[in-house]
mmCIF file of C-alpha atoms in Angstrom:
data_model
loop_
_atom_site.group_PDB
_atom_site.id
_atom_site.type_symbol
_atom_site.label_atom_id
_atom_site.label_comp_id
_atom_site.label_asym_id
_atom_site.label_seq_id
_atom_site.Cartn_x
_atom_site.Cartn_y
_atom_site.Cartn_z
ATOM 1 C CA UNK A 258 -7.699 -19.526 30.256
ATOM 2 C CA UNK A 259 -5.339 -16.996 31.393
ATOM 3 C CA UNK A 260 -3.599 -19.231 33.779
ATOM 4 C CA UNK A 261 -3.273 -21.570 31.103
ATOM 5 C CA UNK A 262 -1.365 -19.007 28.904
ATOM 6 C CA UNK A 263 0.666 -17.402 31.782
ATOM 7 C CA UNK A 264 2.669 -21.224 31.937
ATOM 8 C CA UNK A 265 5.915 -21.445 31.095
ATOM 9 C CA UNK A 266 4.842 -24.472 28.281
ATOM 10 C CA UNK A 267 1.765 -21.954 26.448
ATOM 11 C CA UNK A 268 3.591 -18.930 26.614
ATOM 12 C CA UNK A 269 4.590 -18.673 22.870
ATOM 13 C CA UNK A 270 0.720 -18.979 22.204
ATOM 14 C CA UNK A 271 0.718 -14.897 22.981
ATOM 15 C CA UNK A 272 2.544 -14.567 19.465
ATOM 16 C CA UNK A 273 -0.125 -15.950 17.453
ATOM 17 C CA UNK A 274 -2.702 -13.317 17.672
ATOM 18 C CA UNK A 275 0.403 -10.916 16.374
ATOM 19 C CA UNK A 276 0.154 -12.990 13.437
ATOM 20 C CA UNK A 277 -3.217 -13.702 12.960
ATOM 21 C CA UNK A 278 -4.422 -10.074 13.246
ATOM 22 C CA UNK A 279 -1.444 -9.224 10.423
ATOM 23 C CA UNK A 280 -2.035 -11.656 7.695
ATOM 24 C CA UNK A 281 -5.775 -11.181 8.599
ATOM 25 C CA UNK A 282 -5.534 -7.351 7.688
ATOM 26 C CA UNK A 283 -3.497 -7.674 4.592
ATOM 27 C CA UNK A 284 -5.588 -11.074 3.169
ATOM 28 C CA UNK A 285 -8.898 -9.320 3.546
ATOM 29 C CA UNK A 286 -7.879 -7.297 0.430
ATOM 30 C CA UNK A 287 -6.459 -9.885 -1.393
ATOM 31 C CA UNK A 288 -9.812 -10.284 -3.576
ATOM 32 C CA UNK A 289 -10.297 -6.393 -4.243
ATOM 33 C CA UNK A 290 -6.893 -5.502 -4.809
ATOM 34 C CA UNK A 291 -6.906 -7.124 -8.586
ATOM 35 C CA UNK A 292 -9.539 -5.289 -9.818
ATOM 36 C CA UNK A 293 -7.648 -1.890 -8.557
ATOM 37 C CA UNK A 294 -4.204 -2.766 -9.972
ATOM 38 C CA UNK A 295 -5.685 -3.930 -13.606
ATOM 39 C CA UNK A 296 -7.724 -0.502 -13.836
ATOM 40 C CA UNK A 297 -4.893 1.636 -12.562
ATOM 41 C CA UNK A 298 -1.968 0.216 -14.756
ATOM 42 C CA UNK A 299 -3.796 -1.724 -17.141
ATOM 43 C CA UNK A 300 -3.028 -5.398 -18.289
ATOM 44 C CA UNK A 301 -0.264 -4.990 -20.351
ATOM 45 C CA UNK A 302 1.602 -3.324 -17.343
ATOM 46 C CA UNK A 303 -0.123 -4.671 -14.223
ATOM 47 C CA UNK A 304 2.455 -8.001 -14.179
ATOM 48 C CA UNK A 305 5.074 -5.648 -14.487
ATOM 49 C CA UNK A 306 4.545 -3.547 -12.036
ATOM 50 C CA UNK A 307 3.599 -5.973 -9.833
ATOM 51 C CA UNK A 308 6.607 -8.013 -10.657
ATOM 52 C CA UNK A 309 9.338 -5.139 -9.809
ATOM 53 C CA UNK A 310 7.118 -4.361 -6.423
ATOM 54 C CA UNK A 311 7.668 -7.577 -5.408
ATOM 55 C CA UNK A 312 11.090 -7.475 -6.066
ATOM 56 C CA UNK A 313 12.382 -4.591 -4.523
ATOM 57 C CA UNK A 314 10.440 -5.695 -1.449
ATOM 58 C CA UNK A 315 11.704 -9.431 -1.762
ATOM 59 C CA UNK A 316 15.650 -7.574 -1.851
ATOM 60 C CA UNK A 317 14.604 -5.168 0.651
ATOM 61 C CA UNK A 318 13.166 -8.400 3.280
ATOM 62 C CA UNK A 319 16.558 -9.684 2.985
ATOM 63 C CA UNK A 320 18.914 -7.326 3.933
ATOM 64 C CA UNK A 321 16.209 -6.024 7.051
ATOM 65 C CA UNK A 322 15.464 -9.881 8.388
ATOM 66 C CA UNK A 323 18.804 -9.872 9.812
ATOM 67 C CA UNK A 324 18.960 -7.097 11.294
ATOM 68 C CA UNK A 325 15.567 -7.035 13.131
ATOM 69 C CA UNK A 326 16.900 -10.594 14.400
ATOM 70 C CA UNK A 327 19.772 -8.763 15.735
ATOM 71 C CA UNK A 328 18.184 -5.558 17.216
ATOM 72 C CA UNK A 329 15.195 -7.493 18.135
ATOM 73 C CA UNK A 330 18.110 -9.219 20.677
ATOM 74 C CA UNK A 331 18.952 -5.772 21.906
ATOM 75 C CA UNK A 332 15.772 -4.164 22.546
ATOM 76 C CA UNK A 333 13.475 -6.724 22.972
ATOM 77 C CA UNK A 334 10.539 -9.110 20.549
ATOM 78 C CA UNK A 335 8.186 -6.897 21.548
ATOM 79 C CA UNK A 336 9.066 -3.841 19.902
ATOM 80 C CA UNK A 337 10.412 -4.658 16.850
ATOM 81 C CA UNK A 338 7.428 -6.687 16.650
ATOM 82 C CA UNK A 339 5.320 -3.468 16.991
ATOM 83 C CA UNK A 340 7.416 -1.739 14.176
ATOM 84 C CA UNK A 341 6.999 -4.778 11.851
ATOM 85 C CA UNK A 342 3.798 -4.909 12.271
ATOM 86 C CA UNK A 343 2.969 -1.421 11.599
ATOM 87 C CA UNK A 344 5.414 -1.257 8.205
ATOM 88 C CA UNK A 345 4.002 -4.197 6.986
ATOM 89 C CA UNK A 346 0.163 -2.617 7.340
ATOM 90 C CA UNK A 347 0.959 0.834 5.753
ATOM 91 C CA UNK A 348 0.064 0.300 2.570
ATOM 92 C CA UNK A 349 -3.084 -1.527 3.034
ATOM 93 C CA UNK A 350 -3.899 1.162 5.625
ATOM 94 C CA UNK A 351 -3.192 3.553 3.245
ATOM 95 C CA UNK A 352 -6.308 2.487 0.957
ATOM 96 C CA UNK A 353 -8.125 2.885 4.139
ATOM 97 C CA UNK A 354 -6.799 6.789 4.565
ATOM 98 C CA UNK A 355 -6.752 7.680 1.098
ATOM 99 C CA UNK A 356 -10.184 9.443 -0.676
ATOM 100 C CA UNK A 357 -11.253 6.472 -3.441
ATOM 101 C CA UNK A 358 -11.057 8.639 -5.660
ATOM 102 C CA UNK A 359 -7.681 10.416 -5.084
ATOM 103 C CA UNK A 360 -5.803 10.057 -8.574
ATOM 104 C CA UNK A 361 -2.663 8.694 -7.059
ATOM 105 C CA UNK A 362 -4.066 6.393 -4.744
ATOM 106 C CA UNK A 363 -2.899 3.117 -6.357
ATOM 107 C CA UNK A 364 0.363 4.140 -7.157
ATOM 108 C CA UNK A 365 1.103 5.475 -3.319
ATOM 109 C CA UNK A 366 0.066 2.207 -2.405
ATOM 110 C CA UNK A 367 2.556 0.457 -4.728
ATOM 111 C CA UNK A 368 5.342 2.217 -3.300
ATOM 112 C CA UNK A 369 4.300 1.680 0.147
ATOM 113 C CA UNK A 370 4.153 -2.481 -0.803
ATOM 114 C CA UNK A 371 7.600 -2.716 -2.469
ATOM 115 C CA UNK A 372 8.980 0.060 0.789
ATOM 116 C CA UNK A 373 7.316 -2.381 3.323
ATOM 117 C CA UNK A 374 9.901 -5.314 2.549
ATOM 118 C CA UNK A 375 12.086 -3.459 4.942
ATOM 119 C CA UNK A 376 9.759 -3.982 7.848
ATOM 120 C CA UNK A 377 8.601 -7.932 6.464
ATOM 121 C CA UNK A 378 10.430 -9.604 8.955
ATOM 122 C CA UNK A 379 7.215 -10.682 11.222
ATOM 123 C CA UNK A 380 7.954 -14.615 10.675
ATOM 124 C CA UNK A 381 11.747 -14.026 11.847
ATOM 125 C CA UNK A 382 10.930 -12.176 15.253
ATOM 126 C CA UNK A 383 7.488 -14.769 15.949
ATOM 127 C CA UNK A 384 10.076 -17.814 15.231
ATOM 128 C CA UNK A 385 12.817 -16.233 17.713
ATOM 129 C CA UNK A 386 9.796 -15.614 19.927
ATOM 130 C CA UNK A 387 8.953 -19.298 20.077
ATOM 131 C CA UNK A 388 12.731 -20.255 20.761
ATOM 132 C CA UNK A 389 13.070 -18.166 23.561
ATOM 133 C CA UNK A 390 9.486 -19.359 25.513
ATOM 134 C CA UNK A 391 10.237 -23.208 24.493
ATOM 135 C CA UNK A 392 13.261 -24.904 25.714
ATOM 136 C CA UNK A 393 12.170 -28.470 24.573
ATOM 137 C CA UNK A 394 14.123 -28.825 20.737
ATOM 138 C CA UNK A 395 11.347 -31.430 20.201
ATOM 139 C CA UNK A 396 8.435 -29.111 20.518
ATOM 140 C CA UNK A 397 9.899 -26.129 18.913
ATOM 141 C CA UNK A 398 8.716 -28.218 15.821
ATOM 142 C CA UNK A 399 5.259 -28.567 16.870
ATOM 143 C CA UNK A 400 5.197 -24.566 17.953
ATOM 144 C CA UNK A 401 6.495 -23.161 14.373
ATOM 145 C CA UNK A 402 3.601 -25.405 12.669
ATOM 146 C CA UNK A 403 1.350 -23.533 14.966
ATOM 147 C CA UNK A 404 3.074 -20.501 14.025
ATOM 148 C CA UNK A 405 2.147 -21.390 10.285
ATOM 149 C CA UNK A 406 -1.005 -22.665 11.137
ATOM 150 C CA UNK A 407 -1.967 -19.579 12.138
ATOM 151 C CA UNK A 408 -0.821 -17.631 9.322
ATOM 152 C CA UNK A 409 -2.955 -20.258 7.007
ATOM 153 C CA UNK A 410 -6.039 -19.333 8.952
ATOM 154 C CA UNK A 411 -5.780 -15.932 8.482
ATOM 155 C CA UNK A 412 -5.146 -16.587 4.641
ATOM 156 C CA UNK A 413 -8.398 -18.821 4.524
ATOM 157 C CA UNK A 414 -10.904 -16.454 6.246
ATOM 158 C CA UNK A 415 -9.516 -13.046 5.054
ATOM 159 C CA UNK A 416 -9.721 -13.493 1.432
ATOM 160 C CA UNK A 417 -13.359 -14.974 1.385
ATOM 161 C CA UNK A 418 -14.110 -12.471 4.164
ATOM 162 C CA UNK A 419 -13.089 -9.564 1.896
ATOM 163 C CA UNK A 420 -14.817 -10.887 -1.456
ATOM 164 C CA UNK A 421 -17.917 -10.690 0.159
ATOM 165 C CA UNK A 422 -17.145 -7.558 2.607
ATOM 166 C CA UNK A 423 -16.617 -5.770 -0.872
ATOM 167 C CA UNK A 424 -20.159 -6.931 -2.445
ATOM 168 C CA UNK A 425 -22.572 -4.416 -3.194
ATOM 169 C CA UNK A 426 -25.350 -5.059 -5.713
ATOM 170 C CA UNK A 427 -23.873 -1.890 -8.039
ATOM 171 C CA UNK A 428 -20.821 -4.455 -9.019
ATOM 172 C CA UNK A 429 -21.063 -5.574 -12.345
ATOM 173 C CA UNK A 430 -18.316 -6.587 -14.768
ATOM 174 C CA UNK A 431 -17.973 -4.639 -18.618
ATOM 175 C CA UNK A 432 -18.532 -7.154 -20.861
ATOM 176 C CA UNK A 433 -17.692 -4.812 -23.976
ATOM 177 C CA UNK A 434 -13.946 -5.089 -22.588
ATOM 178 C CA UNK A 435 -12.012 -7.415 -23.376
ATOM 179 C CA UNK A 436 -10.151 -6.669 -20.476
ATOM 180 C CA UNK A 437 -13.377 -6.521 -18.244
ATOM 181 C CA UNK A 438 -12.917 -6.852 -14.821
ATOM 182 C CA UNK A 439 -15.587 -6.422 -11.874
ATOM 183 C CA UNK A 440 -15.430 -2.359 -11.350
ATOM 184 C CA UNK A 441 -15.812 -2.496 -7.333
ATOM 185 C CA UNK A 442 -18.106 0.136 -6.179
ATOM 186 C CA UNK A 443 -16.636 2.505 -3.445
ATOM 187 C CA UNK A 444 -18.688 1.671 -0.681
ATOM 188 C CA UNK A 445 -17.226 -1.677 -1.125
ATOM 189 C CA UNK A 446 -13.618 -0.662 -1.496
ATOM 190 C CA UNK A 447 -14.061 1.230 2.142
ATOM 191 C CA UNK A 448 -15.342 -1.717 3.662
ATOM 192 C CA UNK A 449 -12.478 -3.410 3.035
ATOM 193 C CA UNK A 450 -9.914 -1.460 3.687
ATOM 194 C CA UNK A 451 -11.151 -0.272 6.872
ATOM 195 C CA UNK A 452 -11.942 -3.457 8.407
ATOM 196 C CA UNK A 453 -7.913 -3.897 7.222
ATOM 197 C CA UNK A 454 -7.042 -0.469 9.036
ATOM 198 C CA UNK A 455 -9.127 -1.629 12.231
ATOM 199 C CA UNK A 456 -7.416 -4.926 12.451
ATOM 200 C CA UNK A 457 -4.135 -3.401 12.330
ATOM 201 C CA UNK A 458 -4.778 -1.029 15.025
ATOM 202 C CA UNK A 459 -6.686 -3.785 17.193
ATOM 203 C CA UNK A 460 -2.633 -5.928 16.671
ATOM 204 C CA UNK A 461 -1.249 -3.177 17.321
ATOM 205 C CA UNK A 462 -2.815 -2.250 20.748
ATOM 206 C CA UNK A 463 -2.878 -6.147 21.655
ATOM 207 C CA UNK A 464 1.162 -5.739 20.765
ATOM 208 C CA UNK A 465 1.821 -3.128 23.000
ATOM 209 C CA UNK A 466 -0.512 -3.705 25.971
ATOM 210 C CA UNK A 467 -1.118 -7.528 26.200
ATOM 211 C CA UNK A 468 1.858 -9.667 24.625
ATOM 212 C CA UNK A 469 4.911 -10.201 26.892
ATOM 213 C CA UNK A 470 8.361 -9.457 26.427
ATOM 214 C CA UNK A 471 10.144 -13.020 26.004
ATOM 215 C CA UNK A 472 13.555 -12.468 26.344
ATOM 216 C CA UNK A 473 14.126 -12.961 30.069
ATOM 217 C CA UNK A 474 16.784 -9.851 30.238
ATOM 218 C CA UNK A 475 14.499 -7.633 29.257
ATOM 219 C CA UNK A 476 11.132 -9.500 30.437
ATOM 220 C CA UNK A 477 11.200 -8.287 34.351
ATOM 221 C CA UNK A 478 10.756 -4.961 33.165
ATOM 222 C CA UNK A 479 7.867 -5.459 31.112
ATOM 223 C CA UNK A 480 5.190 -4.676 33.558
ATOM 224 C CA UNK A 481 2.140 -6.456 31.317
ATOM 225 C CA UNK A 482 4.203 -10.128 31.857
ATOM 226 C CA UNK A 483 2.166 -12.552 32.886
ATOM 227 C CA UNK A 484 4.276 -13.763 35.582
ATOM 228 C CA UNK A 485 4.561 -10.437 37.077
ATOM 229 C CA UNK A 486 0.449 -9.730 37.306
ATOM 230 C CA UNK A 487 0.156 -11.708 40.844
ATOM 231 C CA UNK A 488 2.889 -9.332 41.918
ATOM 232 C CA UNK A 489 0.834 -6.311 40.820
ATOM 233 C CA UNK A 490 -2.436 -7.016 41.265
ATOM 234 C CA UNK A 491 -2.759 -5.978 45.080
ATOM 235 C CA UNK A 492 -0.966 -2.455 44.779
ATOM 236 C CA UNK A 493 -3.929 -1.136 42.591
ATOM 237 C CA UNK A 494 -3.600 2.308 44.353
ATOM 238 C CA UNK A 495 0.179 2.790 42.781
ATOM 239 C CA UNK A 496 -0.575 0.964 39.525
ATOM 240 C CA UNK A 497 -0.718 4.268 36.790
ATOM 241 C CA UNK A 498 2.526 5.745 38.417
ATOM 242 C CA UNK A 499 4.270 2.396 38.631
ATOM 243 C CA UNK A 500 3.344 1.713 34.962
ATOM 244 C CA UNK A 501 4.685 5.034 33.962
ATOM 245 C CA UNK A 502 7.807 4.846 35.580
ATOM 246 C CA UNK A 503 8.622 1.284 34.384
ATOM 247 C CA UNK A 504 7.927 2.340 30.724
ATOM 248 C CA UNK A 505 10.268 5.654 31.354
ATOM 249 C CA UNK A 506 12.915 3.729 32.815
ATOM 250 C CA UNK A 507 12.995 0.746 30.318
ATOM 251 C CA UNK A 508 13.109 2.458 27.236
ATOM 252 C CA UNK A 509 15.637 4.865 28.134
ATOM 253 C CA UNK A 510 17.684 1.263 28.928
ATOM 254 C CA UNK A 511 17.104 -0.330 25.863
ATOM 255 C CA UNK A 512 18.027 3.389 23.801
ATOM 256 C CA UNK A 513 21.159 3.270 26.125
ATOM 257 C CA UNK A 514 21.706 -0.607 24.907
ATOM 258 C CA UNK A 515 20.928 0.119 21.579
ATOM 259 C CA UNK A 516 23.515 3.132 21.250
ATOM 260 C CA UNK A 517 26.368 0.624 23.159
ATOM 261 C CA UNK A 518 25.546 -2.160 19.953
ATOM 262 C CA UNK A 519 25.238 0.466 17.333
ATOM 263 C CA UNK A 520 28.293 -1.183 15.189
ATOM 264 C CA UNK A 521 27.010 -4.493 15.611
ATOM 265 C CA UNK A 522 23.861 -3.541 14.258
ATOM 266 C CA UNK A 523 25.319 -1.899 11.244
ATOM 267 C CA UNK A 524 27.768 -5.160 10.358
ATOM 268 C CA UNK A 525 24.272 -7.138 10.402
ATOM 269 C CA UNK A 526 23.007 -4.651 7.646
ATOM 270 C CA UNK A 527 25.518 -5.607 4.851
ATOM 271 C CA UNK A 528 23.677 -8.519 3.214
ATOM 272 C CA UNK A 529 27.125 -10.207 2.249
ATOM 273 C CA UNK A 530 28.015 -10.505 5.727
ATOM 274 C CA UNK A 531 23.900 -12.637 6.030
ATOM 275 C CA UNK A 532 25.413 -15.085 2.696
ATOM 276 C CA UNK A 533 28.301 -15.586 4.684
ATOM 277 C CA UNK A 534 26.804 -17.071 7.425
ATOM 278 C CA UNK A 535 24.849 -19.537 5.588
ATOM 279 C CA UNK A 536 27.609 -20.442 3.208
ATOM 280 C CA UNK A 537 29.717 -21.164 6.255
ATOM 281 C CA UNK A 538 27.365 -23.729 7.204
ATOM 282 C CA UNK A 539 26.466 -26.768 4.741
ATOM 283 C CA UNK A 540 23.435 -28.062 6.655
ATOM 284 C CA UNK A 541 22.021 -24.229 6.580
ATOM 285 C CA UNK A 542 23.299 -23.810 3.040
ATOM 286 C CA UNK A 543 21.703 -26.805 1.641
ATOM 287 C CA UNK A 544 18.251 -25.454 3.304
ATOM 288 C CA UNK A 545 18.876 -22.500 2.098
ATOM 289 C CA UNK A 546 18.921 -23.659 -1.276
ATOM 290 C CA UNK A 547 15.589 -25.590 -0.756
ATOM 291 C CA UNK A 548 14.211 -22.387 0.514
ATOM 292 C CA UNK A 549 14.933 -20.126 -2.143
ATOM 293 C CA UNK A 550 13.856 -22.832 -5.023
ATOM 294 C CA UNK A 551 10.722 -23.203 -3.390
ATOM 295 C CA UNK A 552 9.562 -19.640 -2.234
ATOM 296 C CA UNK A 553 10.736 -18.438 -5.379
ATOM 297 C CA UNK A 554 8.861 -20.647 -7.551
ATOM 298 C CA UNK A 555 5.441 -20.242 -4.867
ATOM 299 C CA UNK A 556 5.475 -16.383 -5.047
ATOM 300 C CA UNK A 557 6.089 -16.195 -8.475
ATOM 301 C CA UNK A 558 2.342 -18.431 -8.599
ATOM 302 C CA UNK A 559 1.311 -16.396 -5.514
ATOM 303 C CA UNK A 560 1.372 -13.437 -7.248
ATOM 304 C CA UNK A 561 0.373 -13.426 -10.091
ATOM 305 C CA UNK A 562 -2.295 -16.206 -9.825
ATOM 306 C CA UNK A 563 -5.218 -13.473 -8.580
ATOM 307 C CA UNK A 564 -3.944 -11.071 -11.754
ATOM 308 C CA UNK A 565 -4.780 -13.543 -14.019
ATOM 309 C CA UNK A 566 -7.681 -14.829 -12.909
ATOM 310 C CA UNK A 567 -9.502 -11.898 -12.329
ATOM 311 C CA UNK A 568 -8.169 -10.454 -15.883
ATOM 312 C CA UNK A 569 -8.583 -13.813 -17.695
ATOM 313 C CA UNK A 570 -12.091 -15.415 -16.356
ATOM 314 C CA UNK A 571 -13.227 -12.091 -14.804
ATOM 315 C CA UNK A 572 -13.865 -13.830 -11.534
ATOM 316 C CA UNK A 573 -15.752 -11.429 -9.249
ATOM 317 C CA UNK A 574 -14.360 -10.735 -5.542
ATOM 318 C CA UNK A 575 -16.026 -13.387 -4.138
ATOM 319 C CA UNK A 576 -14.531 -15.966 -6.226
ATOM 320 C CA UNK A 577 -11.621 -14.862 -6.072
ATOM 321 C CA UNK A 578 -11.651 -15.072 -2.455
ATOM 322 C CA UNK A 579 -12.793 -18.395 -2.444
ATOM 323 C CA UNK A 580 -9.835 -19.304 -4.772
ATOM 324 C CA UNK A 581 -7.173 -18.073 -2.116
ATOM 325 C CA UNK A 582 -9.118 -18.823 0.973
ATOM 326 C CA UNK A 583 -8.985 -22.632 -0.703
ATOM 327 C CA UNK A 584 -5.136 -21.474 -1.009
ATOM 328 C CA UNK A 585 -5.346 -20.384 2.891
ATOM 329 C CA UNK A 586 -7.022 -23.600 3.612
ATOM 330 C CA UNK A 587 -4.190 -25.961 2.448
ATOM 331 C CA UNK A 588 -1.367 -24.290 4.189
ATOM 332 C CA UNK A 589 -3.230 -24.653 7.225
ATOM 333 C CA UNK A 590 -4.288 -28.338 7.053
ATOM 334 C CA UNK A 591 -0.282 -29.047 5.782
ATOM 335 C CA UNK A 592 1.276 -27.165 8.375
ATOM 336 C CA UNK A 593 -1.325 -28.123 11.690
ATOM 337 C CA UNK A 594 -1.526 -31.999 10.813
ATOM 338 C CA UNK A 595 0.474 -32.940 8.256
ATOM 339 C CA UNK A 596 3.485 -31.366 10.103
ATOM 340 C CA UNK A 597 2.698 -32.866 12.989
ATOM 341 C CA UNK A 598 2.259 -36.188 11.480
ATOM 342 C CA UNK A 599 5.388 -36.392 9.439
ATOM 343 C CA UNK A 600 7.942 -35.022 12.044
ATOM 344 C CA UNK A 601 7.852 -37.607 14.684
ATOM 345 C CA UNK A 602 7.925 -40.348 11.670
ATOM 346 C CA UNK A 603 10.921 -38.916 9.369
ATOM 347 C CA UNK A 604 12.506 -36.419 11.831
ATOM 348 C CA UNK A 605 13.288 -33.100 11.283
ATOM 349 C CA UNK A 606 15.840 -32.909 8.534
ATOM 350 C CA UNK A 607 13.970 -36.064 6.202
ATOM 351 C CA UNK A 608 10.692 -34.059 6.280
#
């Protein structure tokens, strides 16, 4: 197995448990969180709240994409990956750290979600990943539905995983309400947001100690790359110190390249600069375009879709993880076969 992912061909398969492990740790509380925002804020504000959140994290993704793309260049995948991941996490984590019954516990974690949209830029780095570890144009195609793939398996076992994760007999809808929704019991909250907090560290340790480096300037200094483990494996004696040393001397290089690029880095922050770069371009404008119609209109359901069922049919955790994990399921199926299907028929830019 490990032979088969140190080839050249399978090497952008080490990106996917990055992704996996992410969306895994943030879906498992897509079927408890509901219930939390509609007793903290209430229904008349929930959609509100919810709505700026997603906003000011939507605005905040979009000036930050481009520039982890372009420090991500400088100083490697791998550890902008690591900060991504961990930014995108907090606030889910957060549940995990926070007493249930700390007063502001809900609204820390709202300002952690809508703050996170700086860090949201996992997709960008795991699709510049996969161009840098495939050279073939043709099977880039097939390696970004993986990519997606991925992230609609994570959305189809971590909400149905969490519904039922968060079960405990005490749960039980107030049917004198006519804003009832199922009050989870603590024991089920913690479940939850611990197996989220354990998942996060688990990507997090897989980030830093098991995937590769893929840019090939900065690869032969990461001292976990596969094709440097033959190399290694008979000075076992000198392995700690060697380790050490490598780590010492190539982050001090990629602090040193980082400082040399520093007004690079800032032009990529100005989100004008981003526009013009797309407007420049009609093919990438006119995707663009697509892009925005159809994310915009699929987050707007995304959203809000859980808030209203749990507040309007009073669906319990379980269904409601059902409902997304059927959500999860569909991405996957589209983006694993359908993708695959329709691409070799229609070509890239029909499809």
């Amino acid at each position: 197995m490990h032979s088969l992912l140190s080839s050249k061909s399978t090497r952008h398969v080490y990106v996917l448990p990055v992704l996996l492990l992410e969306f895994l740790a943030i879906s498992l509380t897509r079927a408890v969180l509901p219930s939390l925002l509609i007793e903290s804020f209430s229904s008349s504000w929930v959609y509100f709240v919810m709505g700026c959140t997603e906003c000011i994290r939507g605005l905040l993704a979009f000036v930050s994409c481009p520039l982890f793309g372009k420090l991500s260049d400088i100083i490697g995948r791998k550890v902008c990956l690591f900060v991504t991941v961990l930014g995108t996490c907090a606030p889910v984590c957060s549940l995990a750290l926070l007493p249930v019954y700390h007063p502001h516990r809900m609204y820390i974690f709202i300002t952690l979600l809508a703050l996170s949209g700086i860090f949201s830029s996992t997709f960008t780095l795991t699709f510049a990943y996969i161009s840098d570890t495939v050279q073939k144009r043709g099977d880039r195609v097939t390696a970004y539905g993986l990519a997606l793939a991925t992230f609609g398996l994570s959305f189809t076992i971590g909400p149905m995983a969490g519904g039922y994760l968060s079960h405990v007999t005490h749960d039980t809808p107030s049917p004198e309400s006519s804003e009832a929704v199922y009050a989870i019991h603590p024991i089920g909250q913690q479940r939850v947001f611990t197996s989220s907090l354990v998942l996060t560290l688990l990507d997090l340790l897989y980030i830093y100690f098991i995937l590769p480096e893929s840019l090939p300037s900065l690869s032969s200094h990461d001292s976990h790359h596969p094709d440097n483990e033959d190399e290694h494996c008979n000075n076992d004696s000198d392995s700690d110190s060697e380790t050490v040393q490598s780590t010492s001397t190539t982050l001090t290089q990629r602090l040193s390249t980082l400082r040399d690029n520093q007004s690079t880095i800032i032009n990529n922050i100005n989100p004008i600069h981003t526009i013009q770069i797309i407007h420049s371009d009609p093919l990438l404008f006119t995707i663009g375009q697509i892009s925005f119609l159809y994310y915009t209109s699929l987050w707007a359901v995304v959203s809000t879709l859980i808030l209203y069922a749990a507040k309007r049919f009073q669906l319990s955790p379980e269904r409601l993880g059902e409902l997304m994990s059927a959500l999860g399921l569909s991405t996957m199926v589209a983006e694993a076969v359908l993708v695959r299907l329709i691409v070799p028929l229609l070509g890239e830019r029909h499809t």
